[in-house]
mmCIF file with all atom_site columns, C-alpha atoms in Angstrom:
data_model
loop_
_atom_site.group_PDB
_atom_site.id
_atom_site.type_symbol
_atom_site.label_atom_id
_atom_site.label_alt_id
_atom_site.label_comp_id
_atom_site.label_asym_id
_atom_site.label_entity_id
_atom_site.label_seq_id
_atom_site.pdbx_PDB_ins_code
_atom_site.Cartn_x
_atom_site.Cartn_y
_atom_site.Cartn_z
_atom_site.occupancy
_atom_site.B_iso_or_equiv
_atom_site.pdbx_formal_charge
_atom_site.auth_seq_id
_atom_site.auth_comp_id
_atom_site.auth_asym_id
_atom_site.auth_atom_id
_atom_site.pdbx_PDB_model_num
ATOM 1  C CA . MET A 1 1  ? -28.372 -64.538 -1.843 1.00 86.00 ? 1  MET A CA 1
ATOM 2  C CA . GLU A 1 2  ? -25.018 -64.439 -1.905 1.00 87.00 ? 2  GLU A CA 1
ATOM 3  C CA . SER A 1 3  ? -22.507 -62.657 0.356  1.00 86.00 ? 3  SER A CA 1
ATOM 4  C CA . THR A 1 4  ? -20.018 -60.565 -0.996 1.00 89.00 ? 4  THR A CA 1
ATOM 5  C CA . ILE A 1 5  ? -17.735 -61.234 1.593  1.00 92.00 ? 5  ILE A CA 1
ATOM 6  C CA . THR A 1 6  ? -17.474 -64.940 1.422  1.00 92.00 ? 6  THR A CA 1
ATOM 7  C CA . LYS A 1 7  ? -19.076 -65.376 -1.205 1.00 90.00 ? 7  LYS A CA 1
ATOM 8  C CA . GLU A 1 8  ? -21.426 -68.102 0.070  1.00 91.00 ? 8  GLU A CA 1
ATOM 9  C CA . ARG A 1 9  ? -25.243 -68.921 -1.757 1.00 94.00 ? 9  ARG A CA 1
ATOM 10 C CA . GLY A 1 10 ? -28.342 -69.298 0.107  1.00 94.00 ? 10 GLY A CA 1
ATOM 11 C CA . ALA A 1 11 ? -31.283 -69.898 -0.893 1.00 93.00 ? 11 ALA A CA 1
ATOM 12 C CA . VAL A 1 12 ? -34.124 -68.457 1.498  1.00 94.00 ? 12 VAL A CA 1
ATOM 13 C CA . GLN A 1 13 ? -38.266 -69.692 1.333  1.00 95.00 ? 13 GLN A CA 1
ATOM 14 C CA . VAL A 1 14 ? -39.922 -66.434 3.632  1.00 96.00 ? 14 VAL A CA 1
ATOM 15 C CA . LYS A 1 15 ? -44.105 -67.267 4.912  1.00 97.00 ? 15 LYS A CA 1
ATOM 16 C CA . ALA A 1 16 ? -45.357 -64.217 6.926  1.00 95.00 ? 16 ALA A CA 1
ATOM 17 C CA . GLN A 1 17 ? -47.417 -67.210 8.869  1.00 97.00 ? 17 GLN A CA 1
ATOM 18 C CA . SER A 1 18 ? -46.471 -71.379 8.477  1.00 98.00 ? 18 SER A CA 1
ATOM 19 C CA . ASN A 1 19 ? -47.190 -74.273 10.725 1.00 98.00 ? 19 ASN A CA 1
ATOM 20 C CA . LEU A 1 20 ? -44.571 -77.188 11.006 1.00 98.00 ? 20 LEU A CA 1
ATOM 21 C CA . ASN A 1 21 ? -46.459 -79.200 8.075  1.00 98.00 ? 21 ASN A CA 1
ATOM 22 C CA . GLU A 1 22 ? -45.801 -76.539 5.526  1.00 98.00 ? 22 GLU A CA 1
ATOM 23 C CA . PHE A 1 23 ? -42.003 -75.950 6.687  1.00 97.00 ? 23 PHE A CA 1
ATOM 24 C CA . LEU A 1 24 ? -42.010 -80.026 6.395  1.00 97.00 ? 24 LEU A CA 1
ATOM 25 C CA . ASP A 1 25 ? -42.872 -80.069 2.584  1.00 96.00 ? 25 ASP A CA 1
ATOM 26 C CA . TYR A 1 26 ? -40.851 -77.278 1.734  1.00 95.00 ? 26 TYR A CA 1
ATOM 27 C CA . GLU A 1 27 ? -37.919 -79.301 3.307  1.00 94.00 ? 27 GLU A CA 1
ATOM 28 C CA . LYS A 1 28 ? -39.004 -81.554 0.836  1.00 93.00 ? 28 LYS A CA 1
ATOM 29 C CA . GLU A 1 29 ? -38.688 -79.259 -1.525 1.00 91.00 ? 29 GLU A CA 1
ATOM 30 C CA . PHE A 1 30 ? -35.305 -77.985 -0.518 1.00 91.00 ? 30 PHE A CA 1
ATOM 31 C CA . GLU A 1 31 ? -33.930 -81.727 -0.888 1.00 90.00 ? 31 GLU A CA 1
ATOM 32 C CA . GLY A 1 32 ? -33.657 -81.096 -4.936 1.00 86.00 ? 32 GLY A CA 1
ATOM 33 C CA . PHE A 1 33 ? -31.264 -78.283 -4.613 1.00 88.00 ? 33 PHE A CA 1
ATOM 34 C CA . ARG A 1 34 ? -29.857 -78.531 -1.424 1.00 88.00 ? 34 ARG A CA 1
ATOM 35 C CA . ASN A 1 35 ? -26.161 -78.758 -2.844 1.00 90.00 ? 35 ASN A CA 1
ATOM 36 C CA . ASP A 1 36 ? -26.402 -75.899 -4.718 1.00 92.00 ? 36 ASP A CA 1
ATOM 37 C CA . TYR A 1 37 ? -26.567 -73.281 -1.627 1.00 94.00 ? 37 TYR A CA 1
ATOM 38 C CA . HIS A 1 38 ? -24.550 -73.417 1.206  1.00 94.00 ? 38 HIS A CA 1
ATOM 39 C CA . LYS A 1 39 ? -27.234 -71.967 3.457  1.00 94.00 ? 39 LYS A CA 1
ATOM 40 C CA . ILE A 1 40 ? -30.923 -72.562 3.265  1.00 95.00 ? 40 ILE A CA 1
ATOM 41 C CA . PHE A 1 41 ? -33.370 -69.963 5.466  1.00 95.00 ? 41 PHE A CA 1
ATOM 42 C CA . TYR A 1 42 ? -36.904 -70.340 6.570  1.00 96.00 ? 42 TYR A CA 1
ATOM 43 C CA . VAL A 1 43 ? -37.912 -67.385 7.411  1.00 96.00 ? 43 VAL A CA 1
ATOM 44 C CA . CYS A 1 44 ? -41.436 -66.936 8.833  1.00 96.00 ? 44 CYS A CA 1
ATOM 45 C CA . PRO A 1 45 ? -42.459 -63.767 11.841 1.00 94.00 ? 45 PRO A CA 1
ATOM 46 C CA . GLN A 1 46 ? -45.881 -65.938 12.805 1.00 96.00 ? 46 GLN A CA 1
ATOM 47 C CA . PRO A 1 47 ? -44.927 -69.402 13.465 1.00 97.00 ? 47 PRO A CA 1
ATOM 48 C CA . THR A 1 48 ? -47.475 -71.562 15.505 1.00 98.00 ? 48 THR A CA 1
ATOM 49 C CA . ASN A 1 49 ? -46.317 -73.223 18.268 1.00 97.00 ? 49 ASN A CA 1
ATOM 50 C CA . ASN A 1 50 ? -45.398 -76.777 16.547 1.00 97.00 ? 50 ASN A CA 1
ATOM 51 C CA . LEU A 1 51 ? -42.747 -75.185 14.092 1.00 98.00 ? 51 LEU A CA 1
ATOM 52 C CA . ALA A 1 52 ? -41.328 -72.364 16.735 1.00 97.00 ? 52 ALA A CA 1
ATOM 53 C CA . ASN A 1 53 ? -40.630 -75.409 18.796 1.00 97.00 ? 53 ASN A CA 1
ATOM 54 C CA . TYR A 1 54 ? -38.923 -77.925 16.437 1.00 97.00 ? 54 TYR A CA 1
ATOM 55 C CA . GLU A 1 55 ? -35.894 -77.978 15.334 1.00 94.00 ? 55 GLU A CA 1
ATOM 56 C CA . SER A 1 56 ? -34.075 -78.066 11.851 1.00 93.00 ? 56 SER A CA 1
ATOM 57 C CA . GLN A 1 57 ? -32.692 -82.088 11.357 1.00 92.00 ? 57 GLN A CA 1
ATOM 58 C CA . THR A 1 58 ? -31.693 -80.933 8.014  1.00 93.00 ? 58 THR A CA 1
ATOM 59 C CA . GLY A 1 59 ? -29.255 -78.182 8.408  1.00 93.00 ? 59 GLY A CA 1
ATOM 60 C CA . THR A 1 60 ? -32.524 -75.871 7.319  1.00 96.00 ? 60 THR A CA 1
ATOM 61 C CA . ILE A 1 61 ? -31.946 -72.591 9.147  1.00 96.00 ? 61 ILE A CA 1
ATOM 62 C CA . LEU A 1 62 ? -35.249 -71.051 11.068 1.00 97.00 ? 62 LEU A CA 1
ATOM 63 C CA . TYR A 1 63 ? -35.779 -67.409 11.461 1.00 96.00 ? 63 TYR A CA 1
ATOM 64 C CA . PHE A 1 64 ? -38.433 -66.239 13.467 1.00 96.00 ? 64 PHE A CA 1
ATOM 65 C CA . SER A 1 65 ? -39.834 -63.068 15.045 1.00 91.00 ? 65 SER A CA 1
ATOM 66 C CA . ASP A 1 66 ? -37.352 -63.102 18.220 1.00 90.00 ? 66 ASP A CA 1
ATOM 67 C CA . LYS A 1 67 ? -34.624 -63.691 15.619 1.00 91.00 ? 67 LYS A CA 1
ATOM 68 C CA . LEU A 1 68 ? -35.336 -61.296 13.342 1.00 87.00 ? 68 LEU A CA 1
ATOM 69 C CA . ALA A 1 69 ? -35.760 -58.496 15.724 1.00 86.00 ? 69 ALA A CA 1
ATOM 70 C CA . GLU A 1 70 ? -32.570 -59.713 16.753 1.00 90.00 ? 70 GLU A CA 1
ATOM 71 C CA . LEU A 1 71 ? -30.756 -59.745 13.144 1.00 88.00 ? 71 LEU A CA 1
ATOM 72 C CA . ALA A 1 72 ? -32.923 -55.985 12.827 1.00 86.00 ? 72 ALA A CA 1
ATOM 73 C CA . ILE A 1 73 ? -31.183 -54.442 15.851 1.00 87.00 ? 73 ILE A CA 1
ATOM 74 C CA . SER A 1 74 ? -27.891 -55.396 15.363 1.00 89.00 ? 74 SER A CA 1
ATOM 75 C CA . ALA A 1 75 ? -27.788 -54.486 11.800 1.00 89.00 ? 75 ALA A CA 1
ATOM 76 C CA . GLY A 1 76 ? -28.560 -51.083 12.687 1.00 89.00 ? 76 GLY A CA 1
ATOM 77 C CA . LEU A 1 77 ? -31.816 -51.386 10.841 1.00 87.00 ? 77 LEU A CA 1
ATOM 78 C CA . VAL A 1 78 ? -34.010 -49.995 13.759 1.00 84.00 ? 78 VAL A CA 1
ATOM 79 C CA . ASP A 1 79 ? -34.568 -46.446 12.200 1.00 87.00 ? 79 ASP A CA 1
ATOM 80 C CA . TRP A 1 80 ? -34.969 -47.499 9.166  1.00 84.00 ? 80 TRP A CA 1
ATOM 81 C CA . LEU A 1 81 ? -37.604 -49.740 9.893  1.00 77.00 ? 81 LEU A CA 1
ATOM 82 C CA . ILE A 1 82 ? -39.241 -47.463 11.805 1.00 81.00 ? 82 ILE A CA 1
ATOM 83 C CA . LYS A 1 83 ? -39.714 -45.113 8.439  1.00 84.00 ? 83 LYS A CA 1
ATOM 84 C CA . LYS A 1 84 ? -40.686 -47.974 6.506  1.00 77.00 ? 84 LYS A CA 1
ATOM 85 C CA . CYS A 1 85 ? -43.183 -49.226 9.167  1.00 78.00 ? 85 CYS A CA 1
ATOM 86 C CA . GLY A 1 86 ? -44.913 -45.459 10.191 1.00 68.00 ? 86 GLY A CA 1
#
């Protein structure tokens, strides 16, 4: 993805559920293209406890359900989400 305002490029990996070992495996894959992006995001609404409590050592930005909810609210997407989710 690319920000139209800042022109920053980001890579996003989205997982419905994930654990720390799976995240660390993806971190190894990210190394191959980390220099091509300004930011790398790992988005997971349902992380296991060990992943939820982990702090990335590489700069990968971890977004879990609490942060996703905060971003949706601040972007004004609550009504849109309600319509999409029923």
